[in-house]
Tab-separated table of C-alpha atoms in Angstrom:
chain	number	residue	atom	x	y	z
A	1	UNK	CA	15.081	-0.782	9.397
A	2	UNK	CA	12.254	-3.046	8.352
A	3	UNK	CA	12.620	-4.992	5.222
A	4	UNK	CA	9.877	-7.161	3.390
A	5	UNK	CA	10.514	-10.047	1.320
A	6	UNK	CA	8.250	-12.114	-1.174
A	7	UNK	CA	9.306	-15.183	-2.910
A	8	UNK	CA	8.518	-15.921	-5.408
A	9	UNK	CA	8.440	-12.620	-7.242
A	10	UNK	CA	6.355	-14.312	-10.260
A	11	UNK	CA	4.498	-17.542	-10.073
A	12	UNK	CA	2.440	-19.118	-13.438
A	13	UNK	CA	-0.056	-21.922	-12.567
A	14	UNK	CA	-2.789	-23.989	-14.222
A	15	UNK	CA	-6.363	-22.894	-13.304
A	16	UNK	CA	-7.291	-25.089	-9.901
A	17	UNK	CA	-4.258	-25.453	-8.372
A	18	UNK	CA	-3.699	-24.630	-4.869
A	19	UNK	CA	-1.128	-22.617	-4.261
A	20	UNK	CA	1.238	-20.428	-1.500
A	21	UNK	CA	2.942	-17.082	-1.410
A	22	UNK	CA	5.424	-16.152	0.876
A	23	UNK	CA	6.186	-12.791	2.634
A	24	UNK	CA	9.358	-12.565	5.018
A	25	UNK	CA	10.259	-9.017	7.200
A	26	UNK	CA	13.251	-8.511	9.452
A	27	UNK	CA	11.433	-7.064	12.354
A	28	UNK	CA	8.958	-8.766	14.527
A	29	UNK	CA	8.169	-5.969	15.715
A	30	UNK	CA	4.776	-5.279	13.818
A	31	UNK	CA	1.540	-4.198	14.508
A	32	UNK	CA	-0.566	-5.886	11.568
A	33	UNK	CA	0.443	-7.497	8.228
A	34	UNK	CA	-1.886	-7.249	5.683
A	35	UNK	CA	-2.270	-8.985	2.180
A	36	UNK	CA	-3.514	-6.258	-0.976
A	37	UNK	CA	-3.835	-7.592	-4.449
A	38	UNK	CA	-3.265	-4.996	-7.378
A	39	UNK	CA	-4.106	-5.472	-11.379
A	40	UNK	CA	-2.129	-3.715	-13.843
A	41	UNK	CA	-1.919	-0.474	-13.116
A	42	UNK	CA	-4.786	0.435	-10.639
A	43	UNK	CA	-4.782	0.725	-7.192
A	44	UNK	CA	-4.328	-2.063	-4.121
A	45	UNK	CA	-7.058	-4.202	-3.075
A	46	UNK	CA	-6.690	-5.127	0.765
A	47	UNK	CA	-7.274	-8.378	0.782
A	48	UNK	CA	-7.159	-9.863	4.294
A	49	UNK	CA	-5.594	-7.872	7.295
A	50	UNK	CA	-3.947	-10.273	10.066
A	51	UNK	CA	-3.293	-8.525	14.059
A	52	UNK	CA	-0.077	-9.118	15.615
A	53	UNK	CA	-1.653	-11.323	18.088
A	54	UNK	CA	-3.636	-13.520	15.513
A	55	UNK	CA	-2.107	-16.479	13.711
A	56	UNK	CA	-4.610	-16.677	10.703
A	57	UNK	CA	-7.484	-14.995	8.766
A	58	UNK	CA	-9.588	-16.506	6.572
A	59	UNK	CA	-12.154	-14.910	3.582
A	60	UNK	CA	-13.633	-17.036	0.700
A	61	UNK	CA	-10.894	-19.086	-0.909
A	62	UNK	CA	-8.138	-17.047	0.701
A	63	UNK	CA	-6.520	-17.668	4.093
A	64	UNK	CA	-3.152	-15.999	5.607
A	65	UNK	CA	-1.052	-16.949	8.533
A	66	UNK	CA	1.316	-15.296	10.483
A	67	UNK	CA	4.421	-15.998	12.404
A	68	UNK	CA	5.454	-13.056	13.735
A	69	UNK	CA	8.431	-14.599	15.461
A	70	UNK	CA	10.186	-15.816	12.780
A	71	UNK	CA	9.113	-12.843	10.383
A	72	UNK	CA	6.945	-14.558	7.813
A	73	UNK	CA	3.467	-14.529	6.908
A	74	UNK	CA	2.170	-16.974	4.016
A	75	UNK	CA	-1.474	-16.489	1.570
A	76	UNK	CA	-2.781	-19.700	0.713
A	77	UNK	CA	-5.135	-19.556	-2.104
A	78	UNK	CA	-7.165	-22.418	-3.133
A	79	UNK	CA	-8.510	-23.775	-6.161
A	80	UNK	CA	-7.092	-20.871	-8.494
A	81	UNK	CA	-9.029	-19.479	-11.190
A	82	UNK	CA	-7.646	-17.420	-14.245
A	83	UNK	CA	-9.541	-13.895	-12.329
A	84	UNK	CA	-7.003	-14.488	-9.432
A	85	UNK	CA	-4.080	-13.608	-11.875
A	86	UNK	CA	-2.775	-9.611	-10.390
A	87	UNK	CA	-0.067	-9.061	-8.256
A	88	UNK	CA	-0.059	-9.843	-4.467
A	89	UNK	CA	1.445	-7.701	-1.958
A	90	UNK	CA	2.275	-8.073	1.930
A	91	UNK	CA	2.647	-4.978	3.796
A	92	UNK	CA	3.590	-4.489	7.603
A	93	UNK	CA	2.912	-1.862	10.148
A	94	UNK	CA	5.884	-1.338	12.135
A	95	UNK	CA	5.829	-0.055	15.902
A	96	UNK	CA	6.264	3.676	16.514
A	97	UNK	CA	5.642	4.457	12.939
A	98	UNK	CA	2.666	5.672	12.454
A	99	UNK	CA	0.403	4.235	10.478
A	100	UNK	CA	3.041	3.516	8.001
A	101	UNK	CA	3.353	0.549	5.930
A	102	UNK	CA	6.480	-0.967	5.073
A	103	UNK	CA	5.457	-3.104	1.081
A	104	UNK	CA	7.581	-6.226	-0.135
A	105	UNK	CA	8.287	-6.464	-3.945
A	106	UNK	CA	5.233	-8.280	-4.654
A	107	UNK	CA	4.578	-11.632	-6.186
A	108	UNK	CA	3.144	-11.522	-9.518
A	109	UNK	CA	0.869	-14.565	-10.615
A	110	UNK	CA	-0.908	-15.999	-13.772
A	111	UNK	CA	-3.213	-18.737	-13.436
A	112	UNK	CA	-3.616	-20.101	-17.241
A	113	UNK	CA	-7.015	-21.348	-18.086
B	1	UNK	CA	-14.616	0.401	-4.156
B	2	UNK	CA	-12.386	1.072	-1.027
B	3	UNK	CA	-14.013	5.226	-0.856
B	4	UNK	CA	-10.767	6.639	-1.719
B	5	UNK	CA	-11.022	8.639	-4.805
B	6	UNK	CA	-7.991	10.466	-6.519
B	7	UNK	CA	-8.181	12.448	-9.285
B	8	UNK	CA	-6.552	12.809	-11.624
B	9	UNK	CA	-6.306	8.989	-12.994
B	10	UNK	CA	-3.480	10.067	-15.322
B	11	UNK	CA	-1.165	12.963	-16.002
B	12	UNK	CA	1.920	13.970	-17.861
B	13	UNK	CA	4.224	16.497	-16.770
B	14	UNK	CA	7.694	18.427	-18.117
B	15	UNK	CA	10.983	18.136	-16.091
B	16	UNK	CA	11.193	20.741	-13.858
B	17	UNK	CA	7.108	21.277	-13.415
B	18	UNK	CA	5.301	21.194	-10.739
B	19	UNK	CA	2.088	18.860	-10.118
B	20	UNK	CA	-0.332	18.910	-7.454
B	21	UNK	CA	-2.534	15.075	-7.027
B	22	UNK	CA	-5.705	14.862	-4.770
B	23	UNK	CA	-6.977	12.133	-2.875
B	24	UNK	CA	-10.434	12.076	-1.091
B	25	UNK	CA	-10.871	9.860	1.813
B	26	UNK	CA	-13.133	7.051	2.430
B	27	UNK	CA	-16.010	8.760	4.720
B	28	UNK	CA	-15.219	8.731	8.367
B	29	UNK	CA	-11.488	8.054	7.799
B	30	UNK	CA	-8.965	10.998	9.642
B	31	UNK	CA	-5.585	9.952	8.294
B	32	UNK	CA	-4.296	9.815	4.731
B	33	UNK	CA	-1.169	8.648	3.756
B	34	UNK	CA	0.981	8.862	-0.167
B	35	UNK	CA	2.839	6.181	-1.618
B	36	UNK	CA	5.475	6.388	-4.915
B	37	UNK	CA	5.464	3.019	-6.474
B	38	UNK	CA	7.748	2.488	-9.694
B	39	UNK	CA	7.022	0.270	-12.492
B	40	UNK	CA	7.370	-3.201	-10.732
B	41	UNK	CA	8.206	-2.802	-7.430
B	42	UNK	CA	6.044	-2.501	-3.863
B	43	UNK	CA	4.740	1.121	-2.902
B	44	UNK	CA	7.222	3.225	-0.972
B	45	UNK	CA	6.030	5.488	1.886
B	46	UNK	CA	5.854	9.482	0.987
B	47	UNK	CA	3.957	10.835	4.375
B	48	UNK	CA	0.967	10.545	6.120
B	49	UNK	CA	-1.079	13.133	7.551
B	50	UNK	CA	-3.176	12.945	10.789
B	51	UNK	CA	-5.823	15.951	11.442
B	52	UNK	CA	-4.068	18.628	8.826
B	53	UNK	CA	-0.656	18.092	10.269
B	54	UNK	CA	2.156	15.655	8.717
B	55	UNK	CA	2.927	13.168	11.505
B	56	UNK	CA	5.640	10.676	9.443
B	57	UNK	CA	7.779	11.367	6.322
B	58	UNK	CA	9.739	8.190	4.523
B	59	UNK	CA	12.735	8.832	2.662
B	60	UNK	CA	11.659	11.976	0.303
B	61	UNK	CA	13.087	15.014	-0.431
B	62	UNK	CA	11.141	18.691	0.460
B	63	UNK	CA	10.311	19.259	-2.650
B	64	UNK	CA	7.289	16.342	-1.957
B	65	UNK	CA	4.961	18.548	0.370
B	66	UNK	CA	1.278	17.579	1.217
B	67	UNK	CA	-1.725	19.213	2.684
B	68	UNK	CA	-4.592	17.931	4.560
B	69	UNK	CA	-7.985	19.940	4.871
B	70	UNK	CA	-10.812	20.183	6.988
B	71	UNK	CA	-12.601	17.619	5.745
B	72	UNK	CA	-9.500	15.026	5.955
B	73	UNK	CA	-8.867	15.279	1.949
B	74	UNK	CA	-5.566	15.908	0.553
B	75	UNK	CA	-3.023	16.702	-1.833
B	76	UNK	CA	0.413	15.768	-2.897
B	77	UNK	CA	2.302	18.224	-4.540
B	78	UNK	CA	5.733	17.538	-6.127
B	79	UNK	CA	7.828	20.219	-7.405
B	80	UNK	CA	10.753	20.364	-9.986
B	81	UNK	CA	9.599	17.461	-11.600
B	82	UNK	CA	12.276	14.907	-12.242
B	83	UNK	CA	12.243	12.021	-14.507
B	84	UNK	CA	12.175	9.560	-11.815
B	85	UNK	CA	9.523	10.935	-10.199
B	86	UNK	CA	7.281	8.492	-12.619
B	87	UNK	CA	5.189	6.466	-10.991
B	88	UNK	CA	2.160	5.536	-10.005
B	89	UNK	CA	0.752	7.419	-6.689
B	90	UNK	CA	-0.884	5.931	-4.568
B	91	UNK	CA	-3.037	7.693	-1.231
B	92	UNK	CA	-4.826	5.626	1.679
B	93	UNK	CA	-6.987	6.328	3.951
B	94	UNK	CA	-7.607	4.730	7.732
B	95	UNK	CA	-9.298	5.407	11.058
B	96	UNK	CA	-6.507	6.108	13.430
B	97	UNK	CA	-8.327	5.628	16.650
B	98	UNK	CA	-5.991	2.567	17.701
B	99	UNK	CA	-3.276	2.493	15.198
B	100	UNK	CA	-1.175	0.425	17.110
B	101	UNK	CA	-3.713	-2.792	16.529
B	102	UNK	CA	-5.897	-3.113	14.064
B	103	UNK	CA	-5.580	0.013	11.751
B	104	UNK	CA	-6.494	-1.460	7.698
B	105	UNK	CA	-5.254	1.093	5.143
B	106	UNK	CA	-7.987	1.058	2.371
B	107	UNK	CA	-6.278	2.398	-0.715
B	108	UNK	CA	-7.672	4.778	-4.148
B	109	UNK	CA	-6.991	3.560	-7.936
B	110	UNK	CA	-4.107	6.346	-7.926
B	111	UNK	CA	-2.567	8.560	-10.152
B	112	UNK	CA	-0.735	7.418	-12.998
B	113	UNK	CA	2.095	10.638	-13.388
B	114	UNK	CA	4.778	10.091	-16.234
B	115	UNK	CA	7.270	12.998	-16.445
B	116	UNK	CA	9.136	13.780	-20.064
């Protein structure tokens, strides 16, 4: 059974630091990954959507890897800014389910002005 | 804006009711899928429905049924309302022509259901 991991689960930073998140899952087994970002109670925001054969995607100040191997994808965000506080989500589409996505925890972040 | 719309944005139900949510699909999209996320944690998988007829079910009982119309819309309904059932539901919508590859879910603002 697929599992998805994020560390950390909350994260506060001063505006303009660079910063990581991590997402872990069991099975390599995946078709996609894909990054959302959700504010307080509304709905998720895909943010970038990575292919099992890709290593990276890039949009704006955002960029996500993947490592599909070893089960872990990371979203690098650069130069943060007090409108990139929400929570982040990874999600991955497993083989021979559907178009199903298996959701880690999330990692919720502040960036303080 | 991802498209998706579901209505209604919030609702409050009794135990033991039964509620019916609706999600319309961003244009062009033929496969809708429902999510349960609880306060604080990552959505959890309901079902997914692919040209009217439910093609994968996560870990929910019958009582969570869905429909899927003509026109790729749908609906969640959820009978004998429990109090755990609160949560905020979630429906997205995707092209499944190669869902194997490069399939992005594009998600609506959900439904915010809280059951007394």
């Amino acid at each position: 059974k697929q599992e998805v991991t994020q560390i950390p689960a909350a994260l506060s930073v001063p505006e303009g630091e660079n910063l990581v998140l991590n997402c872990s899952f069991t099975d390599s087994a995946i078709y996609n990954l894909q990054w959302f970002r959700q504010d307080p109670g509304k709905g998720l925001t895909s943010l970038l959507l990575i292919q099992s054969s890709q290593r990276e995607q890039t949009s704006g100040r955002l960029n996500a890897s993947l490592d599909k191997s070893s089960g872990r994808s990371t979203l690098y965000i650069a130069a943060s800014q007090p409108g990139d506080s929400a929570t982040y989500l990874c999600a991955v589409r497993p083989h021979n389910a559907g178009n199903m996505l298996t959701f880690g925890g999330g990692t919720r972040l502040m960036v303080k002005p | 804006e991802t498209g998706v719309t579901q209505s209604p944005t919030h609702l409050i139900k009794t135990r033991g009711q039964q509620v019916t949510l609706r999600c319309s699909s961003q244009s062009g999209h033929n496969t809708v899928s429902w999510y349960q996320q609880a306060l604080g944690q990552g959505p959890q998988f309901i079902f997914q429905y692919y040209r009217e007829e439910e093609n994968g079910r996560g870990n929910f009982p019958p009582r969570f049924s869905g429909l899927q119309f003509p026109n790729y819309s749908s609906e969640l309904n959820v009978n004998a309302l429990e109090l755990d059932d609160s949560a905020l539901y979630l429906c997205a919508s995707s092209l499944e022509l190669n869902p194997r590859r490069d399939t992005e879910a594009f998600f609506g603002q959900g439904t915010r259901l809280t059951v007394v």
